[in-house]
């Protein structure tokens, strides 16, 4: 069970397996983890558990909240860890599905200011109908507009914002790229 694991040149933080989507292309489907690391958690780590695991790691550079679940479900813990990382000079990124405002019931993006350097919001589709079909969101038709709103607003608080999609049947990559262009964010095809 890996709380933190190196992947490429970065360290990934796996703090929860809870997610408000059930994407058809999710790596969790039928996999126990990534690169030999088991990412199904027997129990969720505390902020101190994560910081301790990071201290043991030799790599220091970019830390990515990602994992086998939606990291912003555990926002308070994420921000505690991010604060600890920033104090030690890490670059901090979050990979999120953009549902945080629905999960928590308030505007979450201002809380990221000064603690998060980059955020990758999974756009996943060119419209709400396709998003619902591919991502099966718990929040049904409220999820897609909220993720767009989240991505738009987060630009005020996080220096680098990326909208990403996976190349999957039904995804209009060009239309997704245009959404990112109009919004003024970077775009990434994963
Ligand atoms: S949002 Fe991410 S973790 Fe959640 S189901 Fe989709 S791909 Fe998996």
Short mmCIF file of C-alpha atoms and ligand atoms in Angstrom, two decimals:
data_model
loop_
_atom_site.label_atom_id
_atom_site.label_comp_id
_atom_site.label_asym_id
_atom_site.label_seq_id
_atom_site.Cartn_x
_atom_site.Cartn_y
_atom_site.Cartn_z
CA UNK A 1 0.00 0.00 0.00
CA UNK A 2 1.75 3.16 -1.18
CA UNK A 3 0.97 6.57 0.30
CA UNK A 4 3.67 8.22 -1.78
CA UNK A 5 5.40 6.82 -4.82
CA UNK A 6 7.89 8.09 -7.38
CA UNK A 7 6.76 8.19 -10.99
CA UNK A 8 8.97 9.72 -13.64
CA UNK A 9 10.74 12.65 -12.00
CA UNK A 10 7.92 13.42 -9.55
CA UNK A 11 6.56 12.11 -6.30
CA UNK A 12 2.88 11.24 -6.28
CA UNK A 13 0.73 11.43 -3.16
CA UNK A 14 -2.07 8.91 -2.78
CA UNK A 15 -4.23 10.07 0.11
CA UNK A 16 -7.67 8.65 -0.67
CA UNK A 17 -9.42 6.11 -2.86
CA UNK A 18 -12.70 8.03 -2.77
CA UNK A 19 -13.81 9.60 -6.02
CA UNK A 20 -16.99 11.31 -7.19
CA UNK A 21 -16.59 9.90 -10.70
CA UNK A 22 -16.45 6.39 -12.07
CA UNK A 23 -14.76 7.02 -15.41
CA UNK A 24 -14.87 4.29 -18.02
CA UNK A 25 -11.15 4.83 -18.69
CA UNK A 26 -10.08 5.01 -15.02
CA UNK A 27 -6.82 3.22 -14.34
CA UNK A 28 -8.39 1.85 -11.14
CA UNK A 29 -10.62 -0.46 -13.15
CA UNK A 30 -9.07 -3.88 -12.77
CA UNK A 31 -5.70 -2.57 -11.55
CA UNK A 32 -4.20 -2.62 -8.10
CA UNK A 33 -1.89 0.29 -8.77
CA UNK A 34 0.80 1.67 -10.97
CA UNK A 35 4.38 0.74 -11.67
CA UNK A 36 4.32 -2.06 -9.08
CA UNK A 37 2.89 0.14 -6.30
CA UNK A 38 -0.33 -1.03 -4.69
CA UNK A 39 -2.51 2.08 -4.49
CA UNK A 40 -5.57 0.64 -2.77
CA UNK A 41 -5.36 2.02 0.76
CA UNK A 42 -6.33 -0.15 3.74
CA UNK A 43 -6.87 3.12 5.56
CA UNK A 44 -6.30 6.73 4.66
CA UNK A 45 -3.06 8.32 5.92
CA UNK A 46 -2.96 11.41 8.14
CA UNK A 47 -1.15 14.56 7.00
CA UNK A 48 1.75 13.61 9.29
CA UNK A 49 1.90 10.08 7.77
CA UNK A 50 2.22 11.64 4.32
CA UNK A 51 4.86 14.17 5.35
CA UNK A 52 6.84 11.43 7.06
CA UNK A 53 6.68 9.22 3.97
CA UNK A 54 7.86 12.15 1.86
CA UNK A 55 10.79 12.81 4.21
CA UNK A 56 12.00 9.24 3.65
CA UNK A 57 12.03 9.77 -0.08
CA UNK A 58 15.22 10.85 -1.75
CA UNK A 59 13.60 12.72 -4.62
CA UNK A 60 12.76 16.32 -3.93
CA UNK A 61 11.12 18.47 -6.54
CA UNK A 62 7.55 18.23 -7.72
CA UNK A 63 4.90 16.62 -5.52
CA UNK A 64 1.61 15.70 -7.17
CA UNK A 65 -1.62 15.02 -5.29
CA UNK A 66 -3.13 12.39 -7.51
CA UNK A 67 -3.50 8.84 -6.38
CA UNK A 68 -6.17 6.32 -6.81
CA UNK A 69 -9.02 8.70 -6.06
CA UNK A 70 -9.93 12.38 -6.01
CA UNK A 71 -7.43 14.23 -3.77
CA UNK A 72 -9.62 17.28 -3.16
CA UNK A 73 -12.16 15.10 -1.35
CA UNK A 74 -9.72 15.43 1.58
CA UNK A 75 -9.06 19.13 1.16
CA UNK A 76 -8.02 20.03 4.71
CA UNK A 77 -5.45 17.24 4.80
CA UNK A 78 -4.22 18.13 1.33
CA UNK A 79 -3.66 21.76 2.34
CA UNK A 80 -1.83 20.78 5.54
CA UNK A 81 0.55 18.61 3.52
CA UNK A 82 0.90 21.27 0.81
CA UNK A 83 1.86 23.84 3.44
CA UNK A 84 4.53 21.49 4.80
CA UNK A 85 5.84 20.88 1.29
CA UNK A 86 5.96 24.56 0.38
CA UNK A 87 7.93 25.28 3.57
CA UNK A 88 10.53 22.82 2.29
CA UNK A 89 10.65 24.29 -1.18
CA UNK A 90 8.62 21.73 -3.13
CA UNK A 91 6.63 22.49 -6.27
CA UNK A 92 3.06 21.33 -5.60
CA UNK A 93 0.54 20.14 -8.17
CA UNK A 94 -2.97 18.73 -7.84
CA UNK A 95 -4.63 16.46 -10.36
CA UNK A 96 -8.36 16.87 -9.80
CA UNK A 97 -11.74 16.15 -11.31
CA UNK A 98 -12.85 19.71 -10.47
CA UNK A 99 -15.84 18.71 -8.32
CA UNK A 100 -14.48 20.21 -5.09
CA UNK A 101 -17.07 22.98 -4.78
CA UNK A 102 -19.89 20.44 -5.03
CA UNK A 103 -18.15 18.07 -2.61
CA UNK A 104 -17.62 20.73 0.05
CA UNK A 105 -20.52 23.06 -0.65
CA UNK A 106 -18.48 26.26 -0.89
CA UNK A 107 -15.97 27.95 -3.20
CA UNK A 108 -12.75 26.06 -2.52
CA UNK A 109 -10.30 27.70 -4.93
CA UNK A 110 -9.21 30.64 -2.71
CA UNK A 111 -7.83 28.11 -0.22
CA UNK A 112 -5.25 26.97 -2.77
CA UNK A 113 -3.54 30.35 -3.03
CA UNK A 114 0.15 30.24 -2.13
CA UNK A 115 0.08 26.49 -1.47
CA UNK A 116 -0.42 25.06 -4.95
CA UNK A 117 1.72 25.89 -7.97
CA UNK A 118 -0.13 23.97 -10.65
CA UNK A 119 -3.46 22.24 -11.07
CA UNK A 120 -4.55 19.77 -13.69
CA UNK A 121 -8.32 19.66 -14.07
CA UNK A 122 -9.65 16.62 -15.93
CA UNK A 123 -12.01 18.06 -18.52
CA UNK A 124 -12.54 14.63 -20.08
CA UNK A 125 -15.25 15.71 -22.54
CA UNK A 126 -16.44 18.48 -24.82
CA UNK A 127 -19.94 18.70 -23.31
CA UNK A 128 -21.94 17.66 -20.29
CA UNK A 129 -23.75 14.80 -21.97
CA UNK A 130 -20.51 13.13 -23.07
CA UNK A 131 -19.00 13.81 -19.65
CA UNK A 132 -21.87 12.03 -17.91
CA UNK A 133 -21.58 9.07 -20.25
CA UNK A 134 -17.82 8.69 -19.81
CA UNK A 135 -17.37 9.72 -16.19
CA UNK A 136 -20.60 8.61 -14.49
CA UNK A 137 -20.43 11.50 -11.99
CA UNK A 138 -22.10 11.17 -8.62
CA UNK A 139 -23.34 14.75 -9.12
CA UNK A 140 -24.95 13.85 -12.47
CA UNK A 141 -25.61 16.88 -14.70
CA UNK A 142 -24.26 19.35 -12.10
CA UNK A 143 -20.70 18.00 -12.38
CA UNK A 144 -19.61 19.31 -15.79
CA UNK A 145 -20.69 22.96 -15.36
CA UNK A 146 -19.14 23.00 -11.90
CA UNK A 147 -15.82 21.65 -13.16
CA UNK A 148 -15.76 24.33 -15.90
CA UNK A 149 -16.51 26.99 -13.31
CA UNK A 150 -13.81 25.57 -11.02
CA UNK A 151 -11.23 25.68 -13.83
CA UNK A 152 -12.18 29.25 -14.71
CA UNK A 153 -11.99 30.48 -11.12
CA UNK A 154 -8.86 28.62 -10.06
CA UNK A 155 -6.75 30.66 -12.52
CA UNK A 156 -6.93 33.55 -10.02
CA UNK A 157 -5.28 31.51 -7.28
CA UNK A 158 -2.99 28.95 -8.94
CA UNK A 159 -0.28 30.07 -11.40
CA UNK A 160 -0.47 27.10 -13.78
CA UNK A 161 -3.83 25.63 -14.82
CA UNK A 162 -4.12 22.76 -17.25
CA UNK A 163 -7.25 21.19 -18.69
CA UNK A 164 -6.66 17.60 -19.75
CA UNK A 165 -8.45 14.88 -21.68
CA UNK A 166 -7.72 11.26 -22.48
CA UNK A 167 -7.90 10.09 -26.04
CA UNK A 168 -10.97 7.89 -25.78
CA UNK A 169 -13.78 7.09 -28.25
CA UNK A 170 -16.40 9.85 -28.10
CA UNK A 171 -13.96 12.52 -26.89
CA UNK A 172 -13.67 15.39 -29.37
CA UNK A 173 -10.10 16.38 -28.59
CA UNK A 174 -10.17 19.45 -30.82
CA UNK A 175 -13.35 20.78 -29.20
CA UNK A 176 -11.79 20.21 -25.77
CA UNK A 177 -8.66 22.06 -26.84
CA UNK A 178 -10.84 24.99 -27.92
CA UNK A 179 -12.53 25.07 -24.50
CA UNK A 180 -9.09 25.33 -22.88
CA UNK A 181 -8.00 28.01 -25.36
CA UNK A 182 -11.11 30.09 -24.71
CA UNK A 183 -10.63 29.74 -20.99
CA UNK A 184 -6.96 30.72 -21.29
CA UNK A 185 -5.59 27.54 -19.69
CA UNK A 186 -3.04 25.09 -20.96
CA UNK A 187 -4.29 21.92 -22.60
CA UNK A 188 -2.93 18.40 -22.23
CA UNK A 189 -3.82 15.20 -24.06
CA UNK A 190 -3.03 12.27 -21.78
S1 LIG B 1 -11.87 11.14 -11.82
FE1 LIG B 1 -9.87 10.10 -11.93
S2 LIG B 1 -9.82 8.71 -10.15
FE2 LIG B 1 -11.95 9.37 -10.43
S3 LIG B 1 -12.85 7.74 -11.66
FE3 LIG B 1 -12.17 9.32 -13.08
S4 LIG B 1 -10.08 8.75 -13.70
FE4 LIG B 1 -10.62 7.54 -11.86
#
